[in-house]
CSV table of C-alpha atoms in Angstrom, one decimal:
chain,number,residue,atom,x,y,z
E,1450,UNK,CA,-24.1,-22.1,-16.2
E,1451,UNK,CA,-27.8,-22.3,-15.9
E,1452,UNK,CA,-28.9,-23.9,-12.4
E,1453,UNK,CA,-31.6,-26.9,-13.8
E,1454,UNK,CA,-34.2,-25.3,-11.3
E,1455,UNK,CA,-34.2,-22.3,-13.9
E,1456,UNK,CA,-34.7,-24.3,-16.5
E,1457,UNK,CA,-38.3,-25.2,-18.0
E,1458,UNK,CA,-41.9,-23.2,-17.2
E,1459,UNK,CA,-40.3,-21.4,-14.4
E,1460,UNK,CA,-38.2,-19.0,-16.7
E,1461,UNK,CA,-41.4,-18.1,-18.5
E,1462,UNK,CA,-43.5,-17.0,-15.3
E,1463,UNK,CA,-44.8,-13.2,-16.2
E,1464,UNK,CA,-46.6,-11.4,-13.6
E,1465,UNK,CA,-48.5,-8.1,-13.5
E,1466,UNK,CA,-45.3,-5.7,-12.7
E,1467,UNK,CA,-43.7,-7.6,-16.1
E,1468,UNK,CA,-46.8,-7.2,-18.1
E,1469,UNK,CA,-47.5,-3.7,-17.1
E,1470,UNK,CA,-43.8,-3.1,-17.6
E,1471,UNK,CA,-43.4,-3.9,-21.0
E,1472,UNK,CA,-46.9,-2.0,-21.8
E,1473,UNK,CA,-45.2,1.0,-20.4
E,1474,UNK,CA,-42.3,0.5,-23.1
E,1475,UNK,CA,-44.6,0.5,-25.6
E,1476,UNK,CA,-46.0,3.8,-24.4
E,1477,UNK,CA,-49.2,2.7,-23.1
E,1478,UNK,CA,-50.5,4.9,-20.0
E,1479,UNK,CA,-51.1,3.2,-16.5
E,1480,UNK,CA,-54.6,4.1,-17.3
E,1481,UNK,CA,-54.7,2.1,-20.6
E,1482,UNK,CA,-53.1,-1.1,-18.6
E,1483,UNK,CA,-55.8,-0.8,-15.9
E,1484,UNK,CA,-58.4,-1.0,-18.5
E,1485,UNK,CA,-56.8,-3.3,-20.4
E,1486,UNK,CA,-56.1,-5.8,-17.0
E,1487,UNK,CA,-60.3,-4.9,-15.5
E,1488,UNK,CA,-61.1,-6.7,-18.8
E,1489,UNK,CA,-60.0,-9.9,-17.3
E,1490,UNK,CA,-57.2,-10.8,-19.8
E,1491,UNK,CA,-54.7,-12.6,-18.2
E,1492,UNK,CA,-51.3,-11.3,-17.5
E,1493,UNK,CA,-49.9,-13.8,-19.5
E,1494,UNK,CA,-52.1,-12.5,-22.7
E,1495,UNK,CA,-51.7,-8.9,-21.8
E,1496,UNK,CA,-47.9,-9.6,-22.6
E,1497,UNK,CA,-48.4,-10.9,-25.9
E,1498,UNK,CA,-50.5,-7.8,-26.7
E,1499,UNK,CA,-47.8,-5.7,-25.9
E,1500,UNK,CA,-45.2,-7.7,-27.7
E,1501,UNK,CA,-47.4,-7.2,-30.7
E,1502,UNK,CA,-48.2,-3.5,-30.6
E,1503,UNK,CA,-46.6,-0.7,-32.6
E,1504,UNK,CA,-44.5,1.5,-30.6
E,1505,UNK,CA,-46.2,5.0,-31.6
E,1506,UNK,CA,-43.5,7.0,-30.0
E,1507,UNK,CA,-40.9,5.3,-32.7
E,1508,UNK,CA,-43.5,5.3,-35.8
E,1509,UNK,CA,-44.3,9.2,-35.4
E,1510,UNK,CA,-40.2,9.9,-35.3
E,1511,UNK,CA,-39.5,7.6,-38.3
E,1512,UNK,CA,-42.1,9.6,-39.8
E,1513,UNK,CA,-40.8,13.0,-38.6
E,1514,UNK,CA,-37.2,12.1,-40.1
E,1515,UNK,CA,-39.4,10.7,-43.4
E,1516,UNK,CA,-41.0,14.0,-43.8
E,1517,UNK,CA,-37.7,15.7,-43.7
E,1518,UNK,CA,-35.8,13.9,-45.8
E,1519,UNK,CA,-38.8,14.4,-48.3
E,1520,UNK,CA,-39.1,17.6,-48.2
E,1521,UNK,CA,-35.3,17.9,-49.1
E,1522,UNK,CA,-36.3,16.3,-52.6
């Protein structure tokens, strides 16, 4: 059961380890997140970004298995 103090805003509250964490799953550097975060976005926005980036680490191995199966043809 969910406790009712749980429930509402507070479940949503993102803070700079959880944006800088999911930016890290995307495979963004802590370099790229500290220029990203000294542009004054807020940590809040800085999540969304990351929800709506491409994860290049998947895209270049879908593209790796692509090529292969290609050149199979």
């Amino acid at each position: 059961e969910i406790m009712p103090s749980l429930v509402g805003s507070e479940m949503c509250i993102r803070d700079r380890a959880y944006s800088e964490g999911v930016l890290k799953l995307q495979g963004f550097t802590d370099d790229q997140f500290d220029k990203a975060k000294a542009t004054g976005l807020s940590d809040s926005r800085l999540y969304k970004m990351a929800g709506n980036a491409v994860t290049v680490n998947v895209i270049s191995e879908i593209g790796k298995i692509i090529n292969k199966a290609d050149s199979k043809i």
